[in-house]
Amino acid sequence: MPPRLSIFDILHRGVVYSLIGISGWSIYVGVSGHRARKAALMEKAKEACHFVPLSQRG
């Protein structure tokens, strides 16, 4: 039978796993937000720099 964990060990593990989860979530949110901002900026740049082929220029 494995030794019993003290209440402090259980609390410590809870804190550590919570911090790991919060860190992972913040990285995920940061990366997805960065991708969304980049996509929005690329779309805005496409609208601002409207390409006109040489054959259609005056």
PDB file of N, CA and C in Angstrom:
ATOM      1  N   MET A   1       0.849  -1.188   0.000  1.00  0.00           N
ATOM      2  CA  MET A   1       0.000   0.000   0.000  1.00  0.00           C
ATOM      3  C   MET A   1       0.892   1.248   0.000  1.00  0.00           C
ATOM      4  N   PRO A   2       0.637   2.188  -0.923  1.00  0.00           N
ATOM      5  CA  PRO A   2       1.471   3.396  -0.972  1.00  0.00           C
ATOM      6  C   PRO A   2       1.230   4.266   0.258  1.00  0.00           C
ATOM      7  N   PRO A   3       2.226   5.061   0.617  1.00  0.00           N
ATOM      8  CA  PRO A   3       2.058   5.938   1.787  1.00  0.00           C
ATOM      9  C   PRO A   3       0.995   7.005   1.514  1.00  0.00           C
ATOM     10  N   ARG A   4       0.312   7.411   2.554  1.00  0.00           N
ATOM     11  CA  ARG A   4      -0.715   8.449   2.425  1.00  0.00           C
ATOM     12  C   ARG A   4      -0.067   9.809   2.248  1.00  0.00           C
ATOM     13  N   LEU A   5      -0.702  10.641   1.437  1.00  0.00           N
ATOM     14  CA  LEU A   5      -0.206  12.002   1.244  1.00  0.00           C
ATOM     15  C   LEU A   5      -0.785  12.910   2.323  1.00  0.00           C
ATOM     16  N   SER A   6       0.045  13.841   2.771  1.00  0.00           N
ATOM     17  CA  SER A   6      -0.458  14.798   3.754  1.00  0.00           C
ATOM     18  C   SER A   6      -1.324  15.837   3.043  1.00  0.00           C
ATOM     19  N   ILE A   7      -2.073  16.581   3.814  1.00  0.00           N
ATOM     20  CA  ILE A   7      -2.953  17.609   3.252  1.00  0.00           C
ATOM     21  C   ILE A   7      -2.139  18.678   2.519  1.00  0.00           C
ATOM     22  N   PHE A   8      -0.923  18.953   3.022  1.00  0.00           N
ATOM     23  CA  PHE A   8      -0.075  19.953   2.376  1.00  0.00           C
ATOM     24  C   PHE A   8       0.414  19.464   1.009  1.00  0.00           C
ATOM     25  N   ASP A   9       0.708  18.180   0.902  1.00  0.00           N
ATOM     26  CA  ASP A   9       1.100  17.630  -0.395  1.00  0.00           C
ATOM     27  C   ASP A   9      -0.056  17.716  -1.393  1.00  0.00           C
ATOM     28  N   ILE A  10      -1.243  17.413  -0.941  1.00  0.00           N
ATOM     29  CA  ILE A  10      -2.415  17.483  -1.817  1.00  0.00           C
ATOM     30  C   ILE A  10      -2.673  18.922  -2.257  1.00  0.00           C
ATOM     31  N   LEU A  11      -2.597  19.862  -1.319  1.00  0.00           N
ATOM     32  CA  LEU A  11      -2.796  21.278  -1.662  1.00  0.00           C
ATOM     33  C   LEU A  11      -1.704  21.767  -2.616  1.00  0.00           C
ATOM     34  N   HIS A  12      -0.467  21.357  -2.354  1.00  0.00           N
ATOM     35  CA  HIS A  12       0.638  21.773  -3.211  1.00  0.00           C
ATOM     36  C   HIS A  12       0.436  21.265  -4.635  1.00  0.00           C
ATOM     37  N   ARG A  13       0.032  20.020  -4.772  1.00  0.00           N
ATOM     38  CA  ARG A  13      -0.225  19.474  -6.107  1.00  0.00           C
ATOM     39  C   ARG A  13      -1.369  20.214  -6.791  1.00  0.00           C
ATOM     40  N   GLY A  14      -2.392  20.556  -6.044  1.00  0.00           N
ATOM     41  CA  GLY A  14      -3.510  21.310  -6.619  1.00  0.00           C
ATOM     42  C   GLY A  14      -3.073  22.666  -7.134  1.00  0.00           C
ATOM     43  N   VAL A  15      -2.238  23.349  -6.353  1.00  0.00           N
ATOM     44  CA  VAL A  15      -1.746  24.667  -6.770  1.00  0.00           C
ATOM     45  C   VAL A  15      -0.863  24.536  -8.010  1.00  0.00           C
ATOM     46  N   VAL A  16       0.037  23.569  -7.995  1.00  0.00           N
ATOM     47  CA  VAL A  16       0.949  23.395  -9.129  1.00  0.00           C
ATOM     48  C   VAL A  16       0.172  23.066 -10.400  1.00  0.00           C
ATOM     49  N   TYR A  17      -0.751  22.126 -10.321  1.00  0.00           N
ATOM     50  CA  TYR A  17      -1.522  21.756 -11.513  1.00  0.00           C
ATOM     51  C   TYR A  17      -2.412  22.902 -11.983  1.00  0.00           C
ATOM     52  N   SER A  18      -2.931  23.687 -11.057  1.00  0.00           N
ATOM     53  CA  SER A  18      -3.739  24.849 -11.449  1.00  0.00           C
ATOM     54  C   SER A  18      -2.888  25.879 -12.185  1.00  0.00           C
ATOM     55  N   LEU A  19      -1.686  26.128 -11.680  1.00  0.00           N
ATOM     56  CA  LEU A  19      -0.805  27.091 -12.340  1.00  0.00           C
ATOM     57  C   LEU A  19      -0.380  26.600 -13.720  1.00  0.00           C
ATOM     58  N   ILE A  20      -0.139  25.309 -13.840  1.00  0.00           N
ATOM     59  CA  ILE A  20       0.200  24.755 -15.153  1.00  0.00           C
ATOM     60  C   ILE A  20      -0.978  24.928 -16.113  1.00  0.00           C
ATOM     61  N   GLY A  21      -2.181  24.662 -15.630  1.00  0.00           N
ATOM     62  CA  GLY A  21      -3.364  24.815 -16.472  1.00  0.00           C
ATOM     63  C   GLY A  21      -3.606  26.256 -16.878  1.00  0.00           C
ATOM     64  N   ILE A  22      -3.445  27.178 -15.943  1.00  0.00           N
ATOM     65  CA  ILE A  22      -3.638  28.603 -16.246  1.00  0.00           C
ATOM     66  C   ILE A  22      -2.588  29.073 -17.249  1.00  0.00           C
ATOM     67  N   SER A  23      -1.342  28.624 -17.074  1.00  0.00           N
ATOM     68  CA  SER A  23      -0.279  29.011 -18.006  1.00  0.00           C
ATOM     69  C   SER A  23      -0.563  28.470 -19.403  1.00  0.00           C
ATOM     70  N   GLY A  24      -0.973  27.224 -19.479  1.00  0.00           N
ATOM     71  CA  GLY A  24      -1.294  26.636 -20.778  1.00  0.00           C
ATOM     72  C   GLY A  24      -2.439  27.357 -21.456  1.00  0.00           C
ATOM     73  N   TRP A  25      -3.465  27.685 -20.681  1.00  0.00           N
ATOM     74  CA  TRP A  25      -4.620  28.393 -21.239  1.00  0.00           C
ATOM     75  C   TRP A  25      -4.221  29.786 -21.742  1.00  0.00           C
ATOM     76  N   SER A  26      -3.386  30.491 -20.984  1.00  0.00           N
ATOM     77  CA  SER A  26      -2.989  31.837 -21.404  1.00  0.00           C
ATOM     78  C   SER A  26      -2.139  31.789 -22.670  1.00  0.00           C
ATOM     79  N   ILE A  27      -1.301  30.766 -22.812  1.00  0.00           N
ATOM     80  CA  ILE A  27      -0.524  30.626 -24.046  1.00  0.00           C
ATOM     81  C   ILE A  27      -1.459  30.358 -25.220  1.00  0.00           C
ATOM     82  N   TYR A  28      -2.427  29.478 -25.025  1.00  0.00           N
ATOM     83  CA  TYR A  28      -3.394  29.159 -26.090  1.00  0.00           C
ATOM     84  C   TYR A  28      -4.171  30.405 -26.514  1.00  0.00           C
ATOM     85  N   VAL A  29      -4.662  31.162 -25.543  1.00  0.00           N
ATOM     86  CA  VAL A  29      -5.442  32.366 -25.848  1.00  0.00           C
ATOM     87  C   VAL A  29      -4.558  33.411 -26.528  1.00  0.00           C
ATOM     88  N   GLY A  30      -3.317  33.542 -26.068  1.00  0.00           N
ATOM     89  CA  GLY A  30      -2.409  34.508 -26.683  1.00  0.00           C
ATOM     90  C   GLY A  30      -2.097  34.175 -28.128  1.00  0.00           C
ATOM     91  N   VAL A  31      -1.846  32.906 -28.405  1.00  0.00           N
ATOM     92  CA  VAL A  31      -1.528  32.489 -29.773  1.00  0.00           C
ATOM     93  C   VAL A  31      -2.741  32.668 -30.679  1.00  0.00           C
ATOM     94  N   SER A  32      -3.916  32.265 -30.215  1.00  0.00           N
ATOM     95  CA  SER A  32      -5.108  32.395 -31.060  1.00  0.00           C
ATOM     96  C   SER A  32      -5.460  33.867 -31.284  1.00  0.00           C
ATOM     97  N   GLY A  33      -5.272  34.697 -30.279  1.00  0.00           N
ATOM     98  CA  GLY A  33      -5.516  36.131 -30.443  1.00  0.00           C
ATOM     99  C   GLY A  33      -4.541  36.758 -31.418  1.00  0.00           C
ATOM    100  N   HIS A  34      -3.282  36.315 -31.349  1.00  0.00           N
ATOM    101  CA  HIS A  34      -2.276  36.834 -32.276  1.00  0.00           C
ATOM    102  C   HIS A  34      -2.632  36.457 -33.711  1.00  0.00           C
ATOM    103  N   ARG A  35      -3.074  35.234 -33.917  1.00  0.00           N
ATOM    104  CA  ARG A  35      -3.452  34.797 -35.264  1.00  0.00           C
ATOM    105  C   ARG A  35      -4.651  35.592 -35.779  1.00  0.00           C
ATOM    106  N   ALA A  36      -5.606  35.869 -34.902  1.00  0.00           N
ATOM    107  CA  ALA A  36      -6.790  36.624 -35.318  1.00  0.00           C
ATOM    108  C   ALA A  36      -6.413  38.059 -35.688  1.00  0.00           C
ATOM    109  N   ARG A  37      -5.537  38.685 -34.880  1.00  0.00           N
ATOM    110  CA  ARG A  37      -5.103  40.045 -35.189  1.00  0.00           C
ATOM    111  C   ARG A  37      -4.321  40.083 -36.500  1.00  0.00           C
ATOM    112  N   LYS A  38      -3.465  39.082 -36.710  1.00  0.00           N
ATOM    113  CA  LYS A  38      -2.685  39.036 -37.943  1.00  0.00           C
ATOM    114  C   LYS A  38      -3.598  38.880 -39.155  1.00  0.00           C
ATOM    115  N   ALA A  39      -4.600  38.013 -39.048  1.00  0.00           N
ATOM    116  CA  ALA A  39      -5.537  37.818 -40.157  1.00  0.00           C
ATOM    117  C   ALA A  39      -6.313  39.100 -40.441  1.00  0.00           C
ATOM    118  N   ALA A  40      -6.724  39.811 -39.389  1.00  0.00           N
ATOM    119  CA  ALA A  40      -7.461  41.060 -39.577  1.00  0.00           C
ATOM    120  C   ALA A  40      -6.581  42.118 -40.236  1.00  0.00           C
ATOM    121  N   LEU A  41      -5.320  42.193 -39.833  1.00  0.00           N
ATOM    122  CA  LEU A  41      -4.415  43.164 -40.443  1.00  0.00           C
ATOM    123  C   LEU A  41      -4.138  42.828 -41.906  1.00  0.00           C
ATOM    124  N   MET A  42      -4.005  41.552 -42.213  1.00  0.00           N
ATOM    125  CA  MET A  42      -3.785  41.151 -43.605  1.00  0.00           C
ATOM    126  C   MET A  42      -4.996  41.501 -44.467  1.00  0.00           C
ATOM    127  N   GLU A  43      -6.184  41.301 -43.932  1.00  0.00           N
ATOM    128  CA  GLU A  43      -7.404  41.634 -44.674  1.00  0.00           C
ATOM    129  C   GLU A  43      -7.499  43.143 -44.892  1.00  0.00           C
ATOM    130  N   LYS A  44      -7.136  43.908 -43.870  1.00  0.00           N
ATOM    131  CA  LYS A  44      -7.162  45.365 -43.986  1.00  0.00           C
ATOM    132  C   LYS A  44      -6.136  45.838 -45.023  1.00  0.00           C
ATOM    133  N   ALA A  45      -4.976  45.196 -45.039  1.00  0.00           N
ATOM    134  CA  ALA A  45      -3.943  45.563 -46.014  1.00  0.00           C
ATOM    135  C   ALA A  45      -4.394  45.236 -47.435  1.00  0.00           C
ATOM    136  N   LYS A  46      -5.095  44.128 -47.605  1.00  0.00           N
ATOM    137  CA  LYS A  46      -5.595  43.771 -48.935  1.00  0.00           C
ATOM    138  C   LYS A  46      -6.596  44.807 -49.433  1.00  0.00           C
ATOM    139  N   GLU A  47      -7.441  45.299 -48.534  1.00  0.00           N
ATOM    140  CA  GLU A  47      -8.428  46.310 -48.917  1.00  0.00           C
ATOM    141  C   GLU A  47      -7.752  47.640 -49.236  1.00  0.00           C
ATOM    142  N   ALA A  48      -6.719  47.986 -48.480  1.00  0.00           N
ATOM    143  CA  ALA A  48      -6.047  49.271 -48.673  1.00  0.00           C
ATOM    144  C   ALA A  48      -5.221  49.284 -49.954  1.00  0.00           C
ATOM    145  N   CYS A  49      -4.629  48.172 -50.306  1.00  0.00           N
ATOM    146  CA  CYS A  49      -3.770  48.081 -51.493  1.00  0.00           C
ATOM    147  C   CYS A  49      -4.493  47.283 -52.563  1.00  0.00           C
ATOM    148  N   HIS A  50      -5.491  47.888 -53.131  1.00  0.00           N
ATOM    149  CA  HIS A  50      -6.272  47.203 -54.161  1.00  0.00           C
ATOM    150  C   HIS A  50      -5.423  47.053 -55.415  1.00  0.00           C
ATOM    151  N   PHE A  51      -5.243  45.835 -55.872  1.00  0.00           N
ATOM    152  CA  PHE A  51      -4.408  45.541 -57.036  1.00  0.00           C
ATOM    153  C   PHE A  51      -5.208  45.725 -58.316  1.00  0.00           C
ATOM    154  N   VAL A  52      -4.633  46.488 -59.247  1.00  0.00           N
ATOM    155  CA  VAL A  52      -5.247  46.681 -60.564  1.00  0.00           C
ATOM    156  C   VAL A  52      -4.257  46.153 -61.602  1.00  0.00           C
ATOM    157  N   PRO A  53      -4.646  45.169 -62.393  1.00  0.00           N
ATOM    158  CA  PRO A  53      -3.736  44.637 -63.416  1.00  0.00           C
ATOM    159  C   PRO A  53      -3.330  45.710 -64.422  1.00  0.00           C
ATOM    160  N   LEU A  54      -2.151  45.526 -65.036  1.00  0.00           N
ATOM    161  CA  LEU A  54      -1.650  46.507 -66.004  1.00  0.00           C
ATOM    162  C   LEU A  54      -2.601  46.688 -67.176  1.00  0.00           C
ATOM    163  N   SER A  55      -3.261  45.629 -67.585  1.00  0.00           N
ATOM    164  CA  SER A  55      -4.162  45.714 -68.736  1.00  0.00           C
ATOM    165  C   SER A  55      -5.387  46.583 -68.454  1.00  0.00           C
ATOM    166  N   GLN A  56      -5.706  46.805 -67.194  1.00  0.00           N
ATOM    167  CA  GLN A  56      -6.892  47.594 -66.851  1.00  0.00           C
ATOM    168  C   GLN A  56      -6.539  49.005 -66.401  1.00  0.00           C
ATOM    169  N   ARG A  57      -5.261  49.312 -66.348  1.00  0.00           N
ATOM    170  CA  ARG A  57      -4.861  50.658 -65.923  1.00  0.00           C
ATOM    171  C   ARG A  57      -5.010  51.641 -67.077  1.00  0.00           C
ATOM    172  N   GLY A  58      -5.275  52.885 -66.716  1.00  0.00           N
ATOM    173  CA  GLY A  58      -5.530  53.895 -67.722  1.00  0.00           C
ATOM    174  C   GLY A  58      -4.370  54.606 -68.253  1.00  0.00           C
TER     175      GLY A  58
END
